[in-house]
Amino acid sequence: MIDRVPLDGDYAKPAEPGWRQTDWAAHERDAVVAGRRLHYLDAGEGDHCFVLVHGMGGRWQHWLEAIPTLARHGRVLAIDLPGFGGSERVSRPSLDGFADVAAALARQLGEQRVVLVGHSMGGPIAVRFAARHADIAEAIVLVGGATFQFSELLGLRKVARFAVQRPRETVAIATEIATAGLPAPPSLRRLIVRSPRLRKLVLAPYVLRPGALPADAAALIVDGAGAPGVLGAVRAVARADPRAGIGEVSCPILSLAAREDRIVPLADTEAFGREVPRARTVVFDGCGHMPMLERPRALNAELVKCAEALT
């Protein structure tokens, strides 16, 4: 069964409480995990620990619209995966390795039960986290995380079939692969955010209405591109099975998806739901691949509901 969240005039409306008046630098931390520097944000306290994992080309700031709300319900650890944001690269990244890093940080900080929320590439990382670290996995949430077509295309599998059957999605995924690791000078990033035409061109694969996003929210996406870890992450996703570990997950699973997502098509989320019928699936209408920035109020409501169901 799939629950639907209709668009209610909330597209790109900031969540409450907001993030813009907080000095987030005061909450940023570094830890040494598996011999490498791992950068993360640490905010809030309470009964739950939310570990937030970004997608390809992302960083912890992609969760800024969600962090203040979640911090009212528990501790929030928003991670820069190795090679992204302020975290040091590893020599051979893998989805299992990313999951292990998240678990190691949680354990190092004394957390015994974790709700891991993974966006896009973070979806299969969340599944591996729950399969490999069942003792601390309280629940997992996949946000646009049924990356079936995404993984196939990165592995150069079924390319011709997808190009014919899902041409729009194939172009969007190819665009992400081509641009996520592309470094751009700050002047060009500012120009993309300011120019409606460039913003639409660059962000169209990711969000449904690029022009509707506040400029600083659009900048969160643009500034995440060019991370040195992107190429390694592409290789990791390409050689990984996005379904690996699903059968070993024993904790609750929430799958959040967007009807107009081009990177992780709704058909893949529906396939995930059929393969994992005990997972609760929620679909946001009028939204693309970045619901945490496009429909943060709706996303946050589902994350809070998930946490409340665990108490």
Short mmCIF file of N, CA, C and O in Angstrom, two decimals, residues 28 48 74 112 134 141 146 156 166 186 189 192 200 216 221 239 268 276 280 283 288 293:
data_model
loop_
_atom_site.label_atom_id
_atom_site.label_comp_id
_atom_site.label_asym_id
_atom_site.label_seq_id
_atom_site.Cartn_x
_atom_site.Cartn_y
_atom_site.Cartn_z
N GLU A 28 29.29 21.99 14.09
CA GLU A 28 30.08 21.12 13.22
C GLU A 28 31.23 20.50 14.00
O GLU A 28 31.85 21.13 14.85
N HIS A 48 15.71 9.84 20.48
CA HIS A 48 16.12 9.23 19.22
C HIS A 48 17.44 9.82 18.74
O HIS A 48 17.81 10.94 19.10
N GLY A 74 15.16 14.57 18.95
CA GLY A 74 16.30 13.73 19.27
C GLY A 74 17.61 14.35 18.80
O GLY A 74 17.65 15.51 18.36
N GLN A 112 23.19 4.08 20.91
CA GLN A 112 22.90 2.64 20.86
C GLN A 112 21.76 2.29 19.92
O GLN A 112 21.63 1.13 19.53
N ALA A 134 22.53 -4.46 12.75
CA ALA A 134 21.16 -4.61 13.23
C ALA A 134 21.01 -4.24 14.69
O ALA A 134 19.92 -3.82 15.13
N VAL A 141 15.11 5.01 6.86
CA VAL A 141 14.23 5.78 5.99
C VAL A 141 14.97 6.02 4.68
O VAL A 141 16.08 6.55 4.68
N ALA A 146 15.30 4.16 -3.72
CA ALA A 146 15.20 2.91 -4.48
C ALA A 146 15.95 3.10 -5.80
O ALA A 146 15.36 3.27 -6.87
N LEU A 156 26.51 0.67 -16.42
CA LEU A 156 26.39 0.49 -17.87
C LEU A 156 25.63 -0.79 -18.21
O LEU A 156 25.97 -1.51 -19.16
N ARG A 166 12.55 4.76 -20.67
CA ARG A 166 12.52 5.88 -19.72
C ARG A 166 13.52 6.95 -20.17
O ARG A 166 14.50 7.23 -19.49
N PRO A 186 33.58 29.55 -7.48
CA PRO A 186 32.50 30.21 -6.75
C PRO A 186 31.73 31.23 -7.60
O PRO A 186 30.51 31.37 -7.45
N ARG A 189 29.19 29.38 -9.61
CA ARG A 189 28.11 28.88 -8.75
C ARG A 189 27.13 30.00 -8.41
O ARG A 189 25.91 29.80 -8.45
N ILE A 192 24.95 30.75 -11.46
CA ILE A 192 23.91 29.74 -11.66
C ILE A 192 22.73 30.00 -10.73
O ILE A 192 21.56 29.93 -11.15
N LYS A 200 17.55 26.87 -13.96
CA LYS A 200 16.65 25.85 -14.53
C LYS A 200 17.45 24.79 -15.27
O LYS A 200 17.19 23.59 -15.15
N ASP A 216 19.06 30.63 -1.48
CA ASP A 216 20.02 29.93 -0.62
C ASP A 216 19.78 28.43 -0.62
O ASP A 216 20.72 27.65 -0.45
N ILE A 221 22.31 23.01 -3.23
CA ILE A 221 22.47 21.95 -4.23
C ILE A 221 23.69 22.23 -5.10
O ILE A 221 24.54 21.36 -5.31
N ARG A 239 29.22 -0.86 -9.16
CA ARG A 239 29.54 -2.27 -8.94
C ARG A 239 28.68 -2.90 -7.85
O ARG A 239 28.84 -4.10 -7.55
N ASP A 268 10.51 2.61 -9.69
CA ASP A 268 11.49 1.87 -8.89
C ASP A 268 11.08 1.81 -7.43
O ASP A 268 11.29 0.80 -6.75
N VAL A 276 9.57 -5.51 -0.88
CA VAL A 276 9.63 -5.38 0.58
C VAL A 276 8.26 -4.91 1.07
O VAL A 276 8.09 -3.75 1.46
N ARG A 280 6.74 0.70 4.68
CA ARG A 280 5.69 1.70 4.45
C ARG A 280 6.19 2.66 3.38
O ARG A 280 7.31 3.18 3.46
N VAL A 283 4.41 8.69 -1.00
CA VAL A 283 4.77 9.41 -2.22
C VAL A 283 4.31 10.86 -2.11
O VAL A 283 3.15 11.13 -1.83
N GLY A 288 10.27 16.72 -6.99
CA GLY A 288 11.32 16.02 -7.71
C GLY A 288 12.21 15.21 -6.78
O GLY A 288 11.73 14.65 -5.79
N LEU A 293 14.29 19.71 0.28
CA LEU A 293 14.33 21.12 -0.07
C LEU A 293 13.09 21.57 -0.83
O LEU A 293 12.73 22.75 -0.77
#
